Short mmCIF file of C-alpha atoms and ligand atoms in Angstrom, two decimals:
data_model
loop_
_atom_site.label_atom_id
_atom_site.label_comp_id
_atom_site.label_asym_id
_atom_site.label_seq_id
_atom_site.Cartn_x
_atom_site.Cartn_y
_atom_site.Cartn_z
CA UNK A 69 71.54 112.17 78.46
CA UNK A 70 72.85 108.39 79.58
CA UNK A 71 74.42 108.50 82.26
CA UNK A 72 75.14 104.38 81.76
CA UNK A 73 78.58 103.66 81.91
CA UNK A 74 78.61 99.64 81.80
CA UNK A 75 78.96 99.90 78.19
CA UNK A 76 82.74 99.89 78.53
CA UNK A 77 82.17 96.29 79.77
CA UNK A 78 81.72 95.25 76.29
CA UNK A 79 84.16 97.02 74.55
CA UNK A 80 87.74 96.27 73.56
CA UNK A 81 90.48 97.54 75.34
CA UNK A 82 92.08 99.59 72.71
CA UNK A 83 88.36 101.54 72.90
CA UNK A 84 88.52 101.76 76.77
CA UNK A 85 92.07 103.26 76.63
CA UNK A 86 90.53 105.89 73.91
CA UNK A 87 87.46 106.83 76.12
CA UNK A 88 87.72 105.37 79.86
CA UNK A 89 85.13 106.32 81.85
CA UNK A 90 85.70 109.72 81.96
CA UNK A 91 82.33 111.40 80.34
CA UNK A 92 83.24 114.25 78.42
CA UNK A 93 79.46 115.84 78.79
CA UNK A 94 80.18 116.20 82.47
CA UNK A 95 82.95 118.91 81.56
CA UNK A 96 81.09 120.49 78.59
CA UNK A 97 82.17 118.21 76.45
CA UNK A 98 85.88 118.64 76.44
CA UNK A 99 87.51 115.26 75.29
CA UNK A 100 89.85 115.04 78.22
CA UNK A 101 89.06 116.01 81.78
CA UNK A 102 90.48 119.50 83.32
CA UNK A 103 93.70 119.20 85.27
CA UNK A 104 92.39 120.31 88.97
CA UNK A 105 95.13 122.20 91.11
CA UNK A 106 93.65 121.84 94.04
CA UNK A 107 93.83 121.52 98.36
CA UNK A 108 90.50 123.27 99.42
CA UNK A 109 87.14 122.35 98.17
CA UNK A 110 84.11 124.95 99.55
CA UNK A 111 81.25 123.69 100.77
CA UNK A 112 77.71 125.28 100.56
CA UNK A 113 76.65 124.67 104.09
CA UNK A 114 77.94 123.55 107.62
CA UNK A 115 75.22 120.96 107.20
CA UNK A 116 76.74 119.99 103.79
CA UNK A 117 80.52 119.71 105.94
CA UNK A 118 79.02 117.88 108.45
CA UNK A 119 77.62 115.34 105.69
CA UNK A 120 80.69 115.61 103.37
CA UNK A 121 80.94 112.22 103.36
CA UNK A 122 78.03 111.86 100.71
CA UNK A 123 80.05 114.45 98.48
CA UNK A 124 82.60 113.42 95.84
CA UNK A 125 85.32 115.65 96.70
CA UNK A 126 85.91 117.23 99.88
CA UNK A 127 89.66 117.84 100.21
CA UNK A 128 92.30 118.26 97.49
CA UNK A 129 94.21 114.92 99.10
CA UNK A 130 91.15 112.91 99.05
CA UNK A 131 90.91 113.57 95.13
CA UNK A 132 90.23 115.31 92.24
CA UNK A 133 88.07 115.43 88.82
CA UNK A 134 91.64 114.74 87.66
CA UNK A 135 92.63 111.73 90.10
CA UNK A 136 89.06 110.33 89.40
CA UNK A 137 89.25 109.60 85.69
CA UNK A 138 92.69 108.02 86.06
CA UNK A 139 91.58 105.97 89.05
CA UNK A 140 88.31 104.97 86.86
CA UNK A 141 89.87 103.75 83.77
CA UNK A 142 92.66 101.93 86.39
CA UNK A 143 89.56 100.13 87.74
CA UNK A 144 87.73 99.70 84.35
CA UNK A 145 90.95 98.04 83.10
CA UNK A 146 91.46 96.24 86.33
CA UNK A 147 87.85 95.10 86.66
CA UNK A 148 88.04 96.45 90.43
CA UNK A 149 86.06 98.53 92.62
CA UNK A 150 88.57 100.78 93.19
CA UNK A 151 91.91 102.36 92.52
CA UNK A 152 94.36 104.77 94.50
CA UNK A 153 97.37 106.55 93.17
CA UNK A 154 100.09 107.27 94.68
CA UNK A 155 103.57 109.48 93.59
CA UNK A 156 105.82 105.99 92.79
CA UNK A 157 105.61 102.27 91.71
CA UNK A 158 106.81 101.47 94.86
CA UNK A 159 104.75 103.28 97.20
CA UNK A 160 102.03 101.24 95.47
CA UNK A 161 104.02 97.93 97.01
CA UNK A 162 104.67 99.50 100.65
CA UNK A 163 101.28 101.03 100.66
CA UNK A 164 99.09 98.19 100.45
CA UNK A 165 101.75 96.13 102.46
CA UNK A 166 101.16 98.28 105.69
CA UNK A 167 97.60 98.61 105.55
CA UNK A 168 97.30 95.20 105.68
CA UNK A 169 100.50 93.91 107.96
CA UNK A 170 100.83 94.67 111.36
CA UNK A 171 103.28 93.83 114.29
CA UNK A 172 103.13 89.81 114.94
CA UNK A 173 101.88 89.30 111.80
CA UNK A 174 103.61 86.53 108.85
CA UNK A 175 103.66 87.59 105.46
CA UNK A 176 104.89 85.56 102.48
CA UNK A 177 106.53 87.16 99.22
CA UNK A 178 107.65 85.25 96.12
CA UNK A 179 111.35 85.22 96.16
CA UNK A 180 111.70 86.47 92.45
CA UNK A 181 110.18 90.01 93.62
CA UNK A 182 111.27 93.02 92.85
CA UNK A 183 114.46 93.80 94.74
CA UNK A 184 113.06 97.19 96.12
CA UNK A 185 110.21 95.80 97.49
CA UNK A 186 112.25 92.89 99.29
CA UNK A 187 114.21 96.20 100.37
CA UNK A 188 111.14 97.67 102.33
CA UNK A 189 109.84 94.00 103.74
CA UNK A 190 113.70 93.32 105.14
CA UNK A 191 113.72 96.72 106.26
CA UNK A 192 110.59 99.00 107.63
CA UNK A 193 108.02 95.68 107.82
CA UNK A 194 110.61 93.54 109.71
CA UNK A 195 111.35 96.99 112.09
CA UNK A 196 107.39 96.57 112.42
CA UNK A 197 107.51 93.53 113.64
CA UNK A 198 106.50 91.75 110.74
CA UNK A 199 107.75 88.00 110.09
CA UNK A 200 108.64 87.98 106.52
CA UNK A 201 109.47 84.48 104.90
CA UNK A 202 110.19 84.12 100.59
CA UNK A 203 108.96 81.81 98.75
CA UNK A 204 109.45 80.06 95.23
CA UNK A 205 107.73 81.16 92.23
CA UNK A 206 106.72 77.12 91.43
CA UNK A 207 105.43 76.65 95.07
CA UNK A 208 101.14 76.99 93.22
CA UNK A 209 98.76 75.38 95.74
CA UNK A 210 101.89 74.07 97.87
CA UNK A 211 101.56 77.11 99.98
CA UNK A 212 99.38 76.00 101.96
CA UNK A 213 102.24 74.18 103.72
CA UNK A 214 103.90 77.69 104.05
CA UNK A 215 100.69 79.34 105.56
CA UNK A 216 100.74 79.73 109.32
CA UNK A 217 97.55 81.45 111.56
CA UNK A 218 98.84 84.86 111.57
CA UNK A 219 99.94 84.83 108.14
CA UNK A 220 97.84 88.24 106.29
CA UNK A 221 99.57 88.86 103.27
CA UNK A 222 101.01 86.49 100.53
CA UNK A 223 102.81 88.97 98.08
CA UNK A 224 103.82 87.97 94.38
CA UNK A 225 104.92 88.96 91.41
CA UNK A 226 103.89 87.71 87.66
CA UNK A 227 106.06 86.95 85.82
CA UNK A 228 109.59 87.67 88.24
CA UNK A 229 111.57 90.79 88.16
CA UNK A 230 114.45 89.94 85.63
CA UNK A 231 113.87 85.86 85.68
CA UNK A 232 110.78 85.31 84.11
CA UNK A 233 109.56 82.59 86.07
CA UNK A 234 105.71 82.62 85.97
CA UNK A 235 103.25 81.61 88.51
CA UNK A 236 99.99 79.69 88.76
CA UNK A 237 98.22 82.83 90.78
CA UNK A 238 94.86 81.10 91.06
CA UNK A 239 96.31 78.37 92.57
CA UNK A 240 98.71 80.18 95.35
CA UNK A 241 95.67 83.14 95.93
CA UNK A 242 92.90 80.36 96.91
CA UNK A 243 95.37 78.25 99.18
CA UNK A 244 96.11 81.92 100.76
CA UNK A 245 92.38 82.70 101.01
CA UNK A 246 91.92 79.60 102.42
CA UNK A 247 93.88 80.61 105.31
CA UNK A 248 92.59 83.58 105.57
CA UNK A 249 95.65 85.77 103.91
CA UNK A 250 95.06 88.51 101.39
CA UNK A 251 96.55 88.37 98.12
CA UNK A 252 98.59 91.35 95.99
CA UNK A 253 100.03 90.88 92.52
CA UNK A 254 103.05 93.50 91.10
CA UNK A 255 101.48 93.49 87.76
CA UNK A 256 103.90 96.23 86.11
CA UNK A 257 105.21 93.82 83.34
CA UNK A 258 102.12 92.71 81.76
CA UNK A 259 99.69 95.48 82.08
CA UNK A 260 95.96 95.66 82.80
CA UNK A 261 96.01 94.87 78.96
CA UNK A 262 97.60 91.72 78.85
CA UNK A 263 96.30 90.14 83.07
CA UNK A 264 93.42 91.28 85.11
CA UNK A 265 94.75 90.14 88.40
CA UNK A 266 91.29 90.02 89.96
CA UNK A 267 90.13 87.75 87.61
CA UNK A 268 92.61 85.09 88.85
CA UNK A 269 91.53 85.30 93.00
CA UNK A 270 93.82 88.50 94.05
CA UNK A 271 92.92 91.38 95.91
CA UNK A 272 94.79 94.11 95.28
CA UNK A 273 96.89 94.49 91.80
CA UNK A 274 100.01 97.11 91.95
CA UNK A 275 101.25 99.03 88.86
CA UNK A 276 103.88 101.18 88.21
CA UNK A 277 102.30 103.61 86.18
CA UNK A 278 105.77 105.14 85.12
CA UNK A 279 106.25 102.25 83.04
CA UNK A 280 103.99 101.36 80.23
CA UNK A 281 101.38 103.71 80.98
CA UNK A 282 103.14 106.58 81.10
CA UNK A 283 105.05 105.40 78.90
CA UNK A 284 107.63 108.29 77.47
CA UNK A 285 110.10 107.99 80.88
CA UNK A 286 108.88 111.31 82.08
CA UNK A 287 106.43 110.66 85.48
CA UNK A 288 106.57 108.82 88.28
CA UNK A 289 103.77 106.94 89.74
CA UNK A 290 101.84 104.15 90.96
CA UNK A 291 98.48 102.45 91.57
CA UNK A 292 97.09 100.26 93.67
CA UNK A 293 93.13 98.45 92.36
CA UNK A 294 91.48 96.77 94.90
CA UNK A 295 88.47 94.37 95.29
CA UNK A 296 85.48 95.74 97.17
CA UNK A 297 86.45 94.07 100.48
CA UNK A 298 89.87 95.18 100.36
CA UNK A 299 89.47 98.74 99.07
CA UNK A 300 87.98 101.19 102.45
CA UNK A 301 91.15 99.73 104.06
CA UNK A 302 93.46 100.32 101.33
CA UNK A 303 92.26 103.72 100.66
CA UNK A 304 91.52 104.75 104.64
CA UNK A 305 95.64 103.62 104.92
CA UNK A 306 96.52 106.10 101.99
CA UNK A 307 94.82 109.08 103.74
CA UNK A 308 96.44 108.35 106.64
CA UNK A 309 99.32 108.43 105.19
CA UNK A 310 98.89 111.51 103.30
CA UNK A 311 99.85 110.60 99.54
CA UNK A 312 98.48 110.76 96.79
CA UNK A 313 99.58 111.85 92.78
CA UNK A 314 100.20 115.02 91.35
CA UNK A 315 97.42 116.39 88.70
CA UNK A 316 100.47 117.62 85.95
CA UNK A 317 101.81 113.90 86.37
CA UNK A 318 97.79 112.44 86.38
CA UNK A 319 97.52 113.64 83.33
CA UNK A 320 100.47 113.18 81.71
CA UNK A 321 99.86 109.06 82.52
CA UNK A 322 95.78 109.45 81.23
CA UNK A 323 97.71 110.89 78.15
CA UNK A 324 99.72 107.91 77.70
CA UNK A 325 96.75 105.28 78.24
CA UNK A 326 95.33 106.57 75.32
CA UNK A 327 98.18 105.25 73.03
CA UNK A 328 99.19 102.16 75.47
CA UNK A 329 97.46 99.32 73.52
CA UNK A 330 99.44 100.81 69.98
CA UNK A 331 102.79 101.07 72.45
CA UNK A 332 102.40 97.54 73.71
CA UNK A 333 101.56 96.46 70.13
CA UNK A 334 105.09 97.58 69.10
CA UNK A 335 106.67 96.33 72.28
CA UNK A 336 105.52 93.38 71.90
CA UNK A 337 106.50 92.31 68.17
CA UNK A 338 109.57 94.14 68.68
CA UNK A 339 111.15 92.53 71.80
CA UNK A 340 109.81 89.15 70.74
CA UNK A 341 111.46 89.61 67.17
CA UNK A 342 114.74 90.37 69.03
CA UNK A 343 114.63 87.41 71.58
CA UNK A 344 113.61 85.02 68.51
CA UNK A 345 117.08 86.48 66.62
CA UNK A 346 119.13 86.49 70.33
CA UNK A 347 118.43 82.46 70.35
CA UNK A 348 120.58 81.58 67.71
CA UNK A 349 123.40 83.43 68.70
CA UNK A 350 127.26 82.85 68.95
CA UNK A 351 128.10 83.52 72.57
CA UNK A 352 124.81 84.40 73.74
CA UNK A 353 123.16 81.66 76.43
CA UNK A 354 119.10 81.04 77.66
CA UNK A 355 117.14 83.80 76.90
CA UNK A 356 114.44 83.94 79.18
CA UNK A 357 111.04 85.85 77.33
CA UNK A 358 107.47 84.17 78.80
CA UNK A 359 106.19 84.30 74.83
CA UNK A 360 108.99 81.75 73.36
CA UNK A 361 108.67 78.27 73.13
CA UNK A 362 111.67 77.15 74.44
CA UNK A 363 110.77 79.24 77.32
CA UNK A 364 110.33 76.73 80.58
CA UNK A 365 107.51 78.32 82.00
CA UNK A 366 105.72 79.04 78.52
CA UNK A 367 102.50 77.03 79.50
CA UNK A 368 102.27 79.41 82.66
CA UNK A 369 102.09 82.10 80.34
CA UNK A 370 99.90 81.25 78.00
CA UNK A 371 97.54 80.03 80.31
CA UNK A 372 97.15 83.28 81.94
CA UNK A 373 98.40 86.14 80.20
CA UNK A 374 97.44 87.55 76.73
CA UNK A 375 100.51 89.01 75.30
CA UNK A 376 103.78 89.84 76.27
CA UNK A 377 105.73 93.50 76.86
CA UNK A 378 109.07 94.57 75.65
CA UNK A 379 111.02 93.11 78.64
CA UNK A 380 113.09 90.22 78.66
CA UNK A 381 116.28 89.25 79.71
CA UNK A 382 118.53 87.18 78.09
CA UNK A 383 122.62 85.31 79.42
CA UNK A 384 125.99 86.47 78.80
CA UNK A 385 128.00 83.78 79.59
CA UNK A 386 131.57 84.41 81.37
CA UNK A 387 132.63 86.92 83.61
CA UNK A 388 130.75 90.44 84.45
CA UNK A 389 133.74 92.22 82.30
CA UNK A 390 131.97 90.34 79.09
CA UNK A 391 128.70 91.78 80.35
CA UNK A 392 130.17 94.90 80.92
CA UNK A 393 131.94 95.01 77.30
CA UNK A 394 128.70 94.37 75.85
CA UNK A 395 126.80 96.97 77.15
CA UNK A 396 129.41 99.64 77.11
CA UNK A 397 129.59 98.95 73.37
CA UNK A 398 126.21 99.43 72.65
CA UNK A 399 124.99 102.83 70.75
CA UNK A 400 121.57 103.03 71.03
CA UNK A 401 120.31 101.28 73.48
CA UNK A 402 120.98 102.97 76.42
CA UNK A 403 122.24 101.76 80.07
CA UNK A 404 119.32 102.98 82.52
CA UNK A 405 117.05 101.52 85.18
CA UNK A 406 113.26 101.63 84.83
CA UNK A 407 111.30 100.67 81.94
CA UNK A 408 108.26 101.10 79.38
CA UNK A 409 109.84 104.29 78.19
CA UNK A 410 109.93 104.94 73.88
CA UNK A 411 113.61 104.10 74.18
CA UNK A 412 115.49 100.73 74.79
CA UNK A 413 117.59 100.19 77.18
CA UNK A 414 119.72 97.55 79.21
CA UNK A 415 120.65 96.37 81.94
CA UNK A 416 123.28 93.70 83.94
CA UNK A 417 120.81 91.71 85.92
CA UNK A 418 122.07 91.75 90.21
CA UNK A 419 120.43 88.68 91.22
CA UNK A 420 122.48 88.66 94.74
CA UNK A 421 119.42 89.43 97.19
CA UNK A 422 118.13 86.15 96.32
CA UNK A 423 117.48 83.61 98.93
CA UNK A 424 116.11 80.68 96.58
CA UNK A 425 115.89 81.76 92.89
CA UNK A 426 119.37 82.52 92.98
CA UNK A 427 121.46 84.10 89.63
CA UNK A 428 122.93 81.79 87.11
CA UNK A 429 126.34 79.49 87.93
CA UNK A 430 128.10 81.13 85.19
CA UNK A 431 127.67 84.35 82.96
CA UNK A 432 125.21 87.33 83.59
CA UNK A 433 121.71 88.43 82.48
CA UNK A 434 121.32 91.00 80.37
CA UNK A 435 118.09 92.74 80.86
CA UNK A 436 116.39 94.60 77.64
CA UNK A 437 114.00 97.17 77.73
CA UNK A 438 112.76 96.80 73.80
CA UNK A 439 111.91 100.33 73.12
CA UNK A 440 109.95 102.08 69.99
CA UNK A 441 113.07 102.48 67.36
CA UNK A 442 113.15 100.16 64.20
CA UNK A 443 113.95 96.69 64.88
CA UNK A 444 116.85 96.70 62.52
CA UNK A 445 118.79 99.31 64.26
CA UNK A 446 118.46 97.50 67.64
CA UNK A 447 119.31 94.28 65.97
CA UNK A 448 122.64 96.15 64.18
CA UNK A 449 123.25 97.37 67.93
CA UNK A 450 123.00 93.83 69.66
CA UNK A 451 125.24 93.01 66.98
CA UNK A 452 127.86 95.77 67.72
CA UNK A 453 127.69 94.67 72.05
CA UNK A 454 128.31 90.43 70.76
CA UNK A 455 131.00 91.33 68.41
CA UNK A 456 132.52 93.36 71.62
CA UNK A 457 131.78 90.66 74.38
CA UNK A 458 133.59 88.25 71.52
CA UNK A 459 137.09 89.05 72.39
CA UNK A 460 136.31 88.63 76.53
CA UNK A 461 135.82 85.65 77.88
C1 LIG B 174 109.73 99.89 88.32
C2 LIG B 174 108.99 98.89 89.09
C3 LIG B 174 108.38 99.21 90.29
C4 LIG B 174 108.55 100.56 90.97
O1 LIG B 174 108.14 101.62 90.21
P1 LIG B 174 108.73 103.10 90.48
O2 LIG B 174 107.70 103.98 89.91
O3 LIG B 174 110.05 103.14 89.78
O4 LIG B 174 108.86 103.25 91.97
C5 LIG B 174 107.65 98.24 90.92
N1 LIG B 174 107.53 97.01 90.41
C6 LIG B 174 108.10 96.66 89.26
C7 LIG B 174 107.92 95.28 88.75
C8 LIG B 174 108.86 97.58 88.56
O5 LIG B 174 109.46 97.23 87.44
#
């Protein structure tokens, strides 16, 4: 029996998602692993308690079989040495953020960031003690200028919540090594599938597993893969915190991998087919989707990433009651928050926590959650919302 796993090294990610490093002839050949209820794990000996720390599971908190093969394929896909879970996608933001912040210290985050984790920096790390200063998504190797001694975290984002505006991440992550800062990356929109994080100078890359990889708008969770100098840190922080994931909800998101890189497939032709038709619109203004050409930060994009999702947002010009005539009209898609669910779904973009990338002069954006249902009937329902918004100016 080979016990080699590297061979997942050379595979494609469609056959990763399929098999992950989960070896089903360590479980008696069951395809998928067992899901382990668990809090007490025996031990054969005092001696073997004493020297626990040589065994792979000691205490139900600590991990399970179950935890394991999630965190394993997380890593595979990730190309890190490690991976933690934890029970949301943003407890995979504050988590990392306090094991490696403290009081006195500076820590910069891109100003385009998801507004909940701005939320928990202006709140709980500032309370800390912690100086927290935005910056913009352009700045690349100009932070440097924007680096000061104490600064230990540079946070960003790729591409912005609800803007789109890419970042070079090589560039800002070696000016923030340089001083001595370590690097995260919220890579929810993109997926391990489409950037590897690591493989452009960060340290720790944050998912929300409830989108894409669960993927059906039924779990909540979130990861956090970590380099090897990073990782005893990150993972001493969430013990001493005391979270970690659920097994039902484990497996319900190493049940979605499986079928991620078909999801994303559809995702992706889908929500680019509809941003392509939005363009040419009557009464509809940018639309702002990394993958178009007219897009501003397209070279960004294709520089770094290798294929888009299903989110992208697009203007309403005019007041909010246009906006809000538009999406009330709409039939199928519905009007929800989160994303990377089957369905589609919108939402009026609030840009007003923004210190520099600030929301547009005029009109509103409309962000779309391009879902699994036939292009045509999303198209006819687009339709329906534009010939509503047409009578409000
Ligand atoms: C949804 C989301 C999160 C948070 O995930 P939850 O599981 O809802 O807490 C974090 N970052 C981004 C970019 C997200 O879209």
């Amino acid at each position: 029996m080979t016990t080699d796993r590297s061979k997942s090294r050379q595979t494609g990610p469609n056959t990763l998602l399929a098999h992950g490093p989960y070896d089903p002839r360590s479980m008696h050949g069951f395809v998928n692993p067992p899901v382990v209820h668990a809090s007490t794990v025996l031990f054969e000996s005092t001696d073997a308690m004493k020297n626990r720390k040589s065994l792979p599971y000691t205490y139900g908190l600590r991990g399970t079989p179950t935890t394991k093969a999630l965190e394993d394929a997380l890593s595979e896909l990730e190309n890190a040495h490690e991976t933690i879970l934890v029970p949301s996608g943003l407890a995979a933001i504050s988590i990392p953020l306090l094991a490696f912040l403290g009081a006195g210290d500076h820590c910069l985050i891109v100003d385009s960031v998801y507004s909940p984790t701005r939320q928990f920096a202006n709140g709980t790390l500032r309370r800390m003690g912690v100086e927290i200063e935005y910056f913009e998504p352009h700045v690349g190797a100009g932070i440097a200028d924007l680096m000061k001694p104490n600064t230990k975290v540079v946070f960003l984002e790729a591409p912005a919540s609800n803007t789109f505006e890419m970042m070079d991440v090589r560039a800002v992550c070696d000016a923030a090594h340089a001083g001595g800062a370590v690097t995260m990356l919220d890579n929810t929109w993109a997926t391990p599938l489409f950037f590897r994080p690591l493989e452009h100078g960060v340290d720790l890359s944050i998912h929300a597993l409830t989108k894409y990889p669960s993927g059906h708008s039924d779990v909540m969770m979130g990861s956090v893969s970590a380099t090897k100098e990073t990782a005893h840190r990150l993972r001493e922080t969430q013990m001493q915190i005391g979270v970690n994931a659920g097994p039902d909800d484990v497996y319900l998101v190493l049940r979605g991998l499986k079928t991620m890189g078909v999801r994303l497939e559809r995702h992706q032709a889908s929500a680019l087919e509809l941003a392509t038709w939005l363009e040419g619109r009557d009464g509809v203004g940018e639309v702002r989707h990394p993958a178009l050409a007219s897009f501003f930060d397209r070279d960004l994009y294709e520089r770094q990433f290798s294929g888009s999702s299903g989110l992208f947002s697009f203007l309403l010009p005019g007041s909010f009651s246009r906006a809000a005539t538009f999406l009330d009209a709409l039939e199928i898609i519905g009007l929800g928050y989160s994303w990377g669910g089957h369905e589609s779904l919108a939402v009026a973009v609030d840009l007003s926590d923004r210190t520099i990338c600030k929301g547009p002069a005029d009109g509103t954006f409309i962000r779309l959650q391009v879902g699994l249902e036939d292009v045509a009937d999303l198209k006819a329902d687009l339709e329906r919302g534009l010939a509503a918004a047409s009578s409000v100016t």
